[in-house]
PDB file of C-alpha atoms and ligand atoms in Angstrom:
ATOM      1  CA  MET A 293      -6.136  38.025  26.654  1.00 93.00           C
ATOM      2  CA  LYS A 294      -2.596  37.740  25.369  1.00 97.00           C
ATOM      3  CA  ILE A 295      -1.282  41.193  24.706  1.00 98.00           C
ATOM      4  CA  VAL A 296       2.014  42.543  23.451  1.00 98.00           C
ATOM      5  CA  LEU A 297       2.656  46.190  24.335  1.00 98.00           C
ATOM      6  CA  PHE A 298       5.386  48.007  22.465  1.00 98.00           C
ATOM      7  CA  GLY A 299       6.560  51.479  21.582  1.00 98.00           C
ATOM      8  CA  PRO A 300       9.617  53.694  22.054  1.00 97.00           C
ATOM      9  CA  PRO A 301      11.202  54.136  25.483  1.00 96.00           C
ATOM     10  CA  GLY A 302       8.998  56.540  27.442  1.00 96.00           C
ATOM     11  CA  ALA A 303       5.867  55.879  25.378  1.00 98.00           C
ATOM     12  CA  GLY A 304       4.000  54.961  28.562  1.00 98.00           C
ATOM     13  CA  LYS A 305       4.095  51.160  28.265  1.00 98.00           C
ATOM     14  CA  GLY A 306       4.750  50.518  31.955  1.00 97.00           C
ATOM     15  CA  THR A 307       2.178  53.098  33.061  1.00 97.00           C
ATOM     16  CA  GLN A 308      -0.580  51.693  30.834  1.00 98.00           C
ATOM     17  CA  ALA A 309       0.428  48.074  31.525  1.00 97.00           C
ATOM     18  CA  LYS A 310      -0.370  48.479  35.232  1.00 96.00           C
ATOM     19  CA  SER A 311      -3.897  49.745  34.460  1.00 96.00           C
ATOM     20  CA  ILE A 312      -4.583  47.139  31.762  1.00 97.00           C
ATOM     21  CA  CYS A 313      -3.469  44.278  34.004  1.00 96.00           C
ATOM     22  CA  ASN A 314      -5.623  45.558  36.869  1.00 95.00           C
ATOM     23  CA  ARG A 315      -8.670  45.797  34.672  1.00 95.00           C
ATOM     24  CA  TYR A 316      -8.269  42.402  32.965  1.00 94.00           C
ATOM     25  CA  SER A 317      -6.667  40.545  35.906  1.00 95.00           C
ATOM     26  CA  ILE A 318      -3.728  39.253  33.921  1.00 97.00           C
ATOM     27  CA  PRO A 319      -0.052  39.191  34.935  1.00 98.00           C
ATOM     28  CA  HIS A 320       2.169  42.077  33.840  1.00 97.00           C
ATOM     29  CA  ILE A 321       5.362  40.670  32.374  1.00 98.00           C
ATOM     30  CA  SER A 322       7.931  43.414  31.922  1.00 97.00           C
ATOM     31  CA  THR A 323      11.280  42.157  30.703  1.00 98.00           C
ATOM     32  CA  GLY A 324      12.886  45.412  31.888  1.00 96.00           C
ATOM     33  CA  ASP A 325      11.505  44.844  35.424  1.00 95.00           C
ATOM     34  CA  ILE A 326      12.712  41.224  35.456  1.00 96.00           C
ATOM     35  CA  PHE A 327      16.208  42.317  34.392  1.00 97.00           C
ATOM     36  CA  ARG A 328      16.269  45.090  37.012  1.00 94.00           C
ATOM     37  CA  ARG A 329      15.201  42.669  39.735  1.00 94.00           C
ATOM     38  CA  ASN A 330      18.008  40.317  38.730  1.00 96.00           C
ATOM     39  CA  ILE A 331      20.499  43.193  38.712  1.00 95.00           C
ATOM     40  CA  ALA A 332      19.401  44.232  42.223  1.00 93.00           C
ATOM     41  CA  GLU A 333      19.851  40.628  43.412  1.00 96.00           C
ATOM     42  CA  ASN A 334      23.152  40.264  41.565  1.00 97.00           C
ATOM     43  CA  THR A 335      22.147  36.997  39.883  1.00 97.00           C
ATOM     44  CA  PRO A 336      24.192  35.674  36.906  1.00 97.00           C
ATOM     45  CA  LEU A 337      21.383  36.848  34.593  1.00 97.00           C
ATOM     46  CA  GLY A 338      21.509  40.295  36.212  1.00 97.00           C
ATOM     47  CA  VAL A 339      25.294  40.564  35.842  1.00 97.00           C
ATOM     48  CA  GLU A 340      25.021  39.649  32.145  1.00 97.00           C
ATOM     49  CA  ALA A 341      22.055  41.963  31.437  1.00 97.00           C
ATOM     50  CA  LYS A 342      23.591  44.973  33.194  1.00 97.00           C
ATOM     51  CA  LYS A 343      26.427  45.132  30.659  1.00 96.00           C
ATOM     52  CA  TYR A 344      23.918  45.941  27.934  1.00 97.00           C
ATOM     53  CA  ILE A 345      21.244  47.862  29.814  1.00 96.00           C
ATOM     54  CA  ASP A 346      23.621  50.503  31.201  1.00 95.00           C
ATOM     55  CA  LYS A 347      24.722  51.333  27.662  1.00 94.00           C
ATOM     56  CA  GLY A 348      21.170  51.466  26.313  1.00 95.00           C
ATOM     57  CA  HIS A 349      21.697  48.350  24.184  1.00 97.00           C
ATOM     58  CA  LEU A 350      19.450  45.305  24.000  1.00 98.00           C
ATOM     59  CA  VAL A 351      20.219  42.211  26.018  1.00 98.00           C
ATOM     60  CA  PRO A 352      20.988  39.402  23.514  1.00 98.00           C
ATOM     61  CA  ASP A 353      17.983  37.583  22.052  1.00 98.00           C
ATOM     62  CA  ASP A 354      18.885  34.093  23.289  1.00 97.00           C
ATOM     63  CA  VAL A 355      19.141  35.231  26.936  1.00 97.00           C
ATOM     64  CA  THR A 356      15.939  37.260  26.724  1.00 98.00           C
ATOM     65  CA  ILE A 357      13.897  34.613  24.908  1.00 98.00           C
ATOM     66  CA  ARG A 358      14.876  31.898  27.388  1.00 97.00           C
ATOM     67  CA  MET A 359      13.882  34.133  30.288  1.00 97.00           C
ATOM     68  CA  VAL A 360      10.482  34.897  28.743  1.00 98.00           C
ATOM     69  CA  TYR A 361       9.767  31.243  27.933  1.00 97.00           C
ATOM     70  CA  ASP A 362      10.424  30.377  31.588  1.00 96.00           C
ATOM     71  CA  ARG A 363       8.051  33.090  32.710  1.00 97.00           C
ATOM     72  CA  LEU A 364       5.248  32.187  30.265  1.00 97.00           C
ATOM     73  CA  GLU A 365       5.328  28.591  31.410  1.00 96.00           C
ATOM     74  CA  GLN A 366       4.294  29.588  34.917  1.00 97.00           C
ATOM     75  CA  GLU A 367       0.786  28.772  35.981  1.00 97.00           C
ATOM     76  CA  ASP A 368      -0.488  32.348  36.342  1.00 97.00           C
ATOM     77  CA  CYS A 369      -0.053  32.823  32.574  1.00 97.00           C
ATOM     78  CA  TYR A 370      -2.578  30.156  31.750  1.00 92.00           C
ATOM     79  CA  ASN A 371      -5.457  32.577  31.146  1.00 89.00           C
ATOM     80  CA  GLY A 372      -3.448  35.297  29.490  1.00 96.00           C
ATOM     81  CA  TYR A 373      -0.799  37.927  30.116  1.00 98.00           C
ATOM     82  CA  LEU A 374       0.511  41.246  29.012  1.00 98.00           C
ATOM     83  CA  LEU A 375       4.051  41.413  27.671  1.00 98.00           C
ATOM     84  CA  ASP A 376       5.562  44.869  28.235  1.00 98.00           C
ATOM     85  CA  GLY A 377       8.817  45.446  26.370  1.00 97.00           C
ATOM     86  CA  PHE A 378       8.944  42.010  24.740  1.00 98.00           C
ATOM     87  CA  PRO A 379       9.364  41.345  21.859  1.00 98.00           C
ATOM     88  CA  ARG A 380      11.838  44.069  20.931  1.00 98.00           C
ATOM     89  CA  THR A 381      13.340  42.399  17.837  1.00 98.00           C
ATOM     90  CA  VAL A 382      11.884  40.396  14.958  1.00 98.00           C
ATOM     91  CA  LYS A 383      13.772  37.354  16.245  1.00 98.00           C
ATOM     92  CA  GLN A 384      11.993  37.683  19.607  1.00 98.00           C
ATOM     93  CA  ALA A 385       8.641  38.138  17.865  1.00 98.00           C
ATOM     94  CA  GLU A 386       9.235  34.956  15.882  1.00 98.00           C
ATOM     95  CA  ALA A 387      10.163  33.108  19.064  1.00 98.00           C
ATOM     96  CA  LEU A 388       6.908  34.238  20.668  1.00 98.00           C
ATOM     97  CA  GLN A 389       4.867  33.113  17.637  1.00 98.00           C
ATOM     98  CA  TYR A 390       6.632  29.754  17.839  1.00 97.00           C
ATOM     99  CA  PHE A 391       5.842  29.432  21.558  1.00 97.00           C
ATOM    100  CA  LEU A 392       2.173  30.266  20.956  1.00 97.00           C
ATOM    101  CA  SER A 393       1.680  28.082  17.908  1.00 96.00           C
ATOM    102  CA  SER A 394       3.287  25.084  19.624  1.00 96.00           C
ATOM    103  CA  ARG A 395       0.427  25.388  22.149  1.00 95.00           C
ATOM    104  CA  LYS A 396      -2.213  26.156  19.532  1.00 95.00           C
ATOM    105  CA  GLU A 397      -2.641  29.636  20.968  1.00 95.00           C
ATOM    106  CA  CYS A 398      -2.520  33.068  19.402  1.00 94.00           C
ATOM    107  CA  LEU A 399      -2.000  36.680  20.414  1.00 96.00           C
ATOM    108  CA  THR A 400      -5.087  38.793  20.999  1.00 95.00           C
ATOM    109  CA  THR A 401      -3.401  42.031  19.994  1.00 97.00           C
ATOM    110  CA  ALA A 402      -0.065  43.780  19.520  1.00 98.00           C
ATOM    111  CA  LEU A 403      -0.588  47.279  20.799  1.00 98.00           C
ATOM    112  CA  LEU A 404       1.738  50.064  19.695  1.00 98.00           C
ATOM    113  CA  ILE A 405       1.852  53.226  21.801  1.00 98.00           C
ATOM    114  CA  GLU A 406       2.999  55.906  19.401  1.00 97.00           C
ATOM    115  CA  VAL A 407       4.907  58.938  20.709  1.00 97.00           C
ATOM    116  CA  PRO A 408       7.227  61.129  18.630  1.00 95.00           C
ATOM    117  CA  GLY A 409      10.880  61.406  19.669  1.00 92.00           C
ATOM    118  CA  SER A 410      10.430  65.075  20.648  1.00 92.00           C
ATOM    119  CA  PHE A 411       8.413  64.045  23.742  1.00 95.00           C
ATOM    120  CA  ILE A 412      10.761  61.369  24.924  1.00 95.00           C
ATOM    121  CA  ILE A 413      13.708  63.141  26.579  1.00 94.00           C
ATOM    122  CA  ASP A 414      11.380  65.169  28.803  1.00 94.00           C
ATOM    123  CA  ARG A 415       9.433  62.064  29.800  1.00 96.00           C
ATOM    124  CA  MET A 416      12.492  59.959  30.518  1.00 95.00           C
ATOM    125  CA  THR A 417      14.584  62.454  32.442  1.00 94.00           C
ATOM    126  CA  GLY A 418      11.548  63.248  34.642  1.00 96.00           C
ATOM    127  CA  ARG A 419      10.709  59.592  35.226  1.00 97.00           C
ATOM    128  CA  ARG A 420      10.995  58.161  38.737  1.00 97.00           C
ATOM    129  CA  VAL A 421      10.404  54.465  39.346  1.00 96.00           C
ATOM    130  CA  CYS A 422       9.742  52.046  42.172  1.00 95.00           C
ATOM    131  CA  LEU A 423      12.097  49.079  41.962  1.00 90.00           C
ATOM    132  CA  ALA A 424       9.941  47.081  44.376  1.00 92.00           C
ATOM    133  CA  CYS A 425       6.719  47.026  42.325  1.00 92.00           C
ATOM    134  CA  GLY A 426       7.707  48.539  38.959  1.00 91.00           C
ATOM    135  CA  ALA A 427       5.354  51.547  39.213  1.00 94.00           C
ATOM    136  CA  SER A 428       6.502  54.566  37.273  1.00 95.00           C
ATOM    137  CA  TYR A 429       5.935  58.270  38.009  1.00 97.00           C
ATOM    138  CA  HIS A 430       6.892  61.608  36.527  1.00 97.00           C
ATOM    139  CA  ILE A 431       8.021  64.737  38.345  1.00 96.00           C
ATOM    140  CA  LYS A 432       5.570  66.861  36.293  1.00 96.00           C
ATOM    141  CA  TYR A 433       3.013  64.581  34.601  1.00 96.00           C
ATOM    142  CA  ASN A 434       2.341  61.880  37.153  1.00 96.00           C
ATOM    143  CA  LYS A 435       3.475  62.930  40.615  1.00 97.00           C
ATOM    144  CA  PRO A 436       3.310  60.484  43.518  1.00 97.00           C
ATOM    145  CA  LYS A 437       1.102  61.575  46.436  1.00 97.00           C
ATOM    146  CA  VAL A 438       4.160  61.865  48.683  1.00 97.00           C
ATOM    147  CA  GLN A 439       7.345  63.047  47.006  1.00 95.00           C
ATOM    148  CA  GLY A 440       9.889  60.242  46.544  1.00 96.00           C
ATOM    149  CA  ARG A 441       7.488  57.471  47.752  1.00 97.00           C
ATOM    150  CA  CYS A 442       5.580  54.895  45.730  1.00 97.00           C
ATOM    151  CA  ASP A 443       1.760  55.306  46.032  1.00 97.00           C
ATOM    152  CA  VAL A 444       1.258  51.567  45.594  1.00 96.00           C
ATOM    153  CA  CYS A 445       3.792  50.036  47.981  1.00 97.00           C
ATOM    154  CA  GLY A 446       5.453  52.909  49.870  1.00 97.00           C
ATOM    155  CA  SER A 447       9.012  52.104  48.708  1.00 97.00           C
ATOM    156  CA  ASP A 448      11.538  54.799  47.742  1.00 97.00           C
ATOM    157  CA  LEU A 449      11.436  56.090  44.167  1.00 97.00           C
ATOM    158  CA  ILE A 450      14.657  56.240  42.199  1.00 96.00           C
ATOM    159  CA  GLN A 451      15.889  57.617  38.917  1.00 96.00           C
ATOM    160  CA  ARG A 452      17.027  54.814  36.622  1.00 93.00           C
ATOM    161  CA  LYS A 453      20.689  54.856  35.657  1.00 91.00           C
ATOM    162  CA  ASP A 454      19.749  54.407  31.990  1.00 93.00           C
ATOM    163  CA  ASP A 455      17.362  57.409  32.020  1.00 95.00           C
ATOM    164  CA  THR A 456      20.061  59.988  31.271  1.00 94.00           C
ATOM    165  CA  GLU A 457      19.764  62.030  28.097  1.00 94.00           C
ATOM    166  CA  ASP A 458      22.676  60.291  26.307  1.00 94.00           C
ATOM    167  CA  THR A 459      21.476  56.764  27.068  1.00 95.00           C
ATOM    168  CA  VAL A 460      17.913  57.644  26.108  1.00 95.00           C
ATOM    169  CA  ARG A 461      19.150  58.890  22.702  1.00 95.00           C
ATOM    170  CA  GLU A 462      20.962  55.595  22.227  1.00 96.00           C
ATOM    171  CA  ARG A 463      17.814  53.643  23.194  1.00 96.00           C
ATOM    172  CA  LEU A 464      15.725  55.634  20.724  1.00 96.00           C
ATOM    173  CA  GLU A 465      18.198  54.720  18.002  1.00 97.00           C
ATOM    174  CA  VAL A 466      18.004  51.058  19.033  1.00 97.00           C
ATOM    175  CA  TYR A 467      14.206  51.289  18.946  1.00 97.00           C
ATOM    176  CA  GLU A 468      14.183  52.670  15.406  1.00 97.00           C
ATOM    177  CA  THR A 469      16.565  50.069  14.007  1.00 98.00           C
ATOM    178  CA  GLN A 470      15.639  46.929  15.959  1.00 98.00           C
ATOM    179  CA  THR A 471      12.108  47.307  17.338  1.00 98.00           C
ATOM    180  CA  ALA A 472      10.255  49.443  14.789  1.00 98.00           C
ATOM    181  CA  PRO A 473      10.324  46.540  12.261  1.00 98.00           C
ATOM    182  CA  LEU A 474       7.771  44.854  14.551  1.00 98.00           C
ATOM    183  CA  ILE A 475       5.189  47.299  13.199  1.00 98.00           C
ATOM    184  CA  ASP A 476       5.247  45.526   9.822  1.00 98.00           C
ATOM    185  CA  PHE A 477       5.613  42.127  11.467  1.00 98.00           C
ATOM    186  CA  TYR A 478       2.319  42.530  13.352  1.00 98.00           C
ATOM    187  CA  LYS A 479       0.573  44.520  10.642  1.00 98.00           C
ATOM    188  CA  SER A 480       1.078  41.670   8.184  1.00 98.00           C
ATOM    189  CA  ARG A 481      -0.498  39.273  10.703  1.00 97.00           C
ATOM    190  CA  ASP A 482      -3.421  41.647  11.276  1.00 97.00           C
ATOM    191  CA  LEU A 483      -2.575  41.962  14.971  1.00 97.00           C
ATOM    192  CA  LEU A 484      -1.375  45.565  15.082  1.00 98.00           C
ATOM    193  CA  ARG A 485      -3.430  48.240  16.838  1.00 98.00           C
ATOM    194  CA  THR A 486      -2.078  51.722  17.477  1.00 98.00           C
ATOM    195  CA  VAL A 487      -2.848  54.374  20.114  1.00 98.00           C
ATOM    196  CA  ASP A 488      -1.740  57.985  20.295  1.00 98.00           C
ATOM    197  CA  GLY A 489       0.475  58.077  23.395  1.00 98.00           C
ATOM    198  CA  THR A 490       0.846  61.875  23.473  1.00 98.00           C
ATOM    199  CA  LYS A 491      -2.552  62.335  25.156  1.00 97.00           C
ATOM    200  CA  ALA A 492      -3.047  62.413  28.937  1.00 97.00           C
ATOM    201  CA  ILE A 493      -2.516  59.102  30.756  1.00 97.00           C
ATOM    202  CA  ASN A 494      -6.246  58.471  31.390  1.00 97.00           C
ATOM    203  CA  LEU A 495      -7.184  59.263  27.778  1.00 98.00           C
ATOM    204  CA  VAL A 496      -4.575  56.838  26.459  1.00 98.00           C
ATOM    205  CA  PHE A 497      -6.015  54.198  28.775  1.00 98.00           C
ATOM    206  CA  GLU A 498      -9.541  54.852  27.448  1.00 97.00           C
ATOM    207  CA  SER A 499      -8.367  54.337  23.854  1.00 97.00           C
ATOM    208  CA  ILE A 500      -6.604  51.127  24.831  1.00 97.00           C
ATOM    209  CA  CYS A 501      -9.685  49.708  26.569  1.00 96.00           C
ATOM    210  CA  LYS A 502     -11.758  50.405  23.481  1.00 96.00           C
ATOM    211  CA  ILE A 503      -9.268  48.575  21.254  1.00 95.00           C
ATOM    212  CA  LEU A 504      -8.950  45.629  23.633  1.00 94.00           C
ATOM    213  CA  GLY A 505     -12.716  45.290  23.965  1.00 87.00           C
ATOM    214  CA  GLU A 506     -13.051  45.114  20.179  1.00 81.00           C
ATOM    215  CA  SER A 507     -10.134  42.681  19.718  1.00 73.00           C
ATOM    216  CA  TYR A 508     -11.533  40.424  22.399  1.00 65.00           C
ATOM    217  CA  ASP A 509     -14.996  40.407  20.813  1.00 67.00           C
ATOM    218  CA  ASN A 510     -13.448  39.502  17.448  1.00 66.00           C
ATOM    219  CA  ILE A 511     -11.683  36.504  18.931  1.00 62.00           C
ATOM    220  CA  LYS A 512     -14.846  35.247  20.630  1.00 61.00           C
ATOM    221  CA  LYS A 513     -16.784  35.410  17.329  1.00 57.00           C
TER     222      LYS A 513
HETATM  223  P1  ADP B  22      11.618  51.308  28.784  1.00 84.56           P
HETATM  224  O1  ADP B  22      10.438  51.099  29.679  1.00 84.56           O
HETATM  225  O2  ADP B  22      12.331  52.575  29.090  1.00 84.56           O
HETATM  226  O3  ADP B  22      11.272  51.120  27.350  1.00 84.56           O
HETATM  227  P2  ADP B  22      12.500  48.738  29.793  1.00 84.56           P
HETATM  228  O4  ADP B  22      12.377  48.890  31.260  1.00 84.56           O
HETATM  229  O5  ADP B  22      11.431  48.004  29.076  1.00 84.56           O
HETATM  230  O6  ADP B  22      12.684  50.193  29.143  1.00 84.56           O
HETATM  231  O7  ADP B  22      13.885  48.067  29.415  1.00 84.56           O
HETATM  232  C1  ADP B  22      15.095  48.562  29.955  1.00 84.56           C
HETATM  233  C2  ADP B  22      16.259  47.898  29.260  1.00 84.56           C
HETATM  234  O8  ADP B  22      16.211  46.473  29.469  1.00 84.56           O
HETATM  235  C3  ADP B  22      16.295  48.076  27.751  1.00 84.56           C
HETATM  236  O9  ADP B  22      16.904  49.291  27.344  1.00 84.56           O
HETATM  237  C4  ADP B  22      17.123  46.845  27.334  1.00 84.56           C
HETATM  238  O10 ADP B  22      18.494  47.058  27.589  1.00 84.56           O
HETATM  239  C5  ADP B  22      16.643  45.779  28.316  1.00 84.56           C
HETATM  240  N1  ADP B  22      15.504  45.034  27.748  1.00 84.56           N
HETATM  241  C6  ADP B  22      14.214  45.058  28.163  1.00 84.56           C
HETATM  242  N2  ADP B  22      13.453  44.254  27.412  1.00 84.56           N
HETATM  243  C7  ADP B  22      14.268  43.706  26.483  1.00 84.56           C
HETATM  244  C8  ADP B  22      14.080  42.803  25.384  1.00 84.56           C
HETATM  245  N3  ADP B  22      12.871  42.312  25.095  1.00 84.56           N
HETATM  246  N4  ADP B  22      15.173  42.455  24.646  1.00 84.56           N
HETATM  247  C9  ADP B  22      16.383  42.937  24.929  1.00 84.56           C
HETATM  248  N5  ADP B  22      16.639  43.805  25.927  1.00 84.56           N
HETATM  249  C10 ADP B  22      15.590  44.191  26.706  1.00 84.56           C
HETATM  250  P1  ADP B  23       7.812  53.110  29.100  1.00 84.56           P
HETATM  251  O1  ADP B  23       7.512  51.910  29.970  1.00 84.56           O
HETATM  252  O2  ADP B  23       7.161  53.022  27.756  1.00 84.56           O
HETATM  253  O3  ADP B  23       9.274  53.390  28.991  1.00 84.56           O
HETATM  254  P2  ADP B  23       6.634  54.716  31.262  1.00 84.56           P
HETATM  255  O4  ADP B  23       5.273  54.170  31.454  1.00 84.56           O
HETATM  256  O5  ADP B  23       7.650  54.401  32.285  1.00 84.56           O
HETATM  257  O6  ADP B  23       7.165  54.391  29.776  1.00 84.56           O
HETATM  258  O7  ADP B  23       6.493  56.298  31.097  1.00 84.56           O
HETATM  259  C1  ADP B  23       7.650  57.120  30.875  1.00 84.56           C
HETATM  260  C2  ADP B  23       7.505  58.416  31.672  1.00 84.56           C
HETATM  261  O8  ADP B  23       6.480  59.229  31.097  1.00 84.56           O
HETATM  262  C3  ADP B  23       7.095  58.198  33.116  1.00 84.56           C
HETATM  263  O9  ADP B  23       7.713  59.209  33.889  1.00 84.56           O
HETATM  264  C4  ADP B  23       5.581  58.370  33.104  1.00 84.56           C
HETATM  265  O10 ADP B  23       5.070  58.829  34.355  1.00 84.56           O
HETATM  266  C5  ADP B  23       5.383  59.416  32.015  1.00 84.56           C
HETATM  267  N1  ADP B  23       4.165  59.214  31.215  1.00 84.56           N
HETATM  268  C6  ADP B  23       3.594  58.043  30.840  1.00 84.56           C
HETATM  269  N2  ADP B  23       2.499  58.243  30.074  1.00 84.56           N
HETATM  270  C7  ADP B  23       2.382  59.594  29.950  1.00 84.56           C
HETATM  271  C8  ADP B  23       1.424  60.450  29.279  1.00 84.56           C
HETATM  272  N3  ADP B  23       0.396  59.944  28.574  1.00 84.56           N
HETATM  273  N4  ADP B  23       1.622  61.790  29.366  1.00 84.56           N
HETATM  274  C9  ADP B  23       2.675  62.302  30.085  1.00 84.56           C
HETATM  275  N5  ADP B  23       3.588  61.554  30.733  1.00 84.56           N
HETATM  276  C10 ADP B  23       3.443  60.220  30.681  1.00 84.56           C
HETATM  277 ZN1   ZN B  24       6.042  50.467  44.464  1.00 84.56          ZN
END
């Protein structure tokens, strides 16, 4: 299973990624989480990435691609992985195809979670996240059992600095111009599958499992 998960900010990528990775026992590779961890630890990569992330812009392709290559070369990726939030540009998608083809591998599926812009501000401003494990919650739609605490690891939940209304609008714009072209990129390679991300979290997960089951069967044939 080698899955790419993409969609606008707030589509539910992180939320669904956790469930998919649990079910298929594959590592969850979220470029956003890796950047945030580096920012928290004040590494050179974190210092560089922060300049872009706080404004809602993309971190440059060369930095991001190098970071993902390093991650995909680790041993736990041998039997598959889920990429959440990468690729986000056509250049990144080409770099991933290059990485795969140089190893005679291919993607199982590129899964688009579709959610109209009108849902996004509400989802993002109500989002609360756990920096320790990457779990994401919502003050109305996905409350933690104990307010302000992560169900999975017990750490404090925070509101991301880039989840303000203005920055979210900027990120939506960036999505439309730089990431939406991936729809055609993957469609033309017959890898694109789409789910309606406006449904309840468990229903979205059901649709995803159905798609992944079918894609996996196709590859085995
Ligand atoms: P969301 O889950 O809200 O879509 P992420 O946590 O995936 O956001 O990413 C947060 C920020 O990290 C992005 O707005 C961007 O600045 C940066 N980022 C994450 N992934 C990438 C990528 N593949 N290329 C460039 N920048 C990225
Ligand atoms: P992304 O990683 O795509 O930016 P998240 O998974 O972090 O998105 O979800 C964004 C916010 O919306 C979170 O607060 C999350 O709890 C909430 N959310 C996710 N999926 C749904 C859904 N299907 N319905 C309602 N809220 C959702
Ligand atoms: Zn946690």
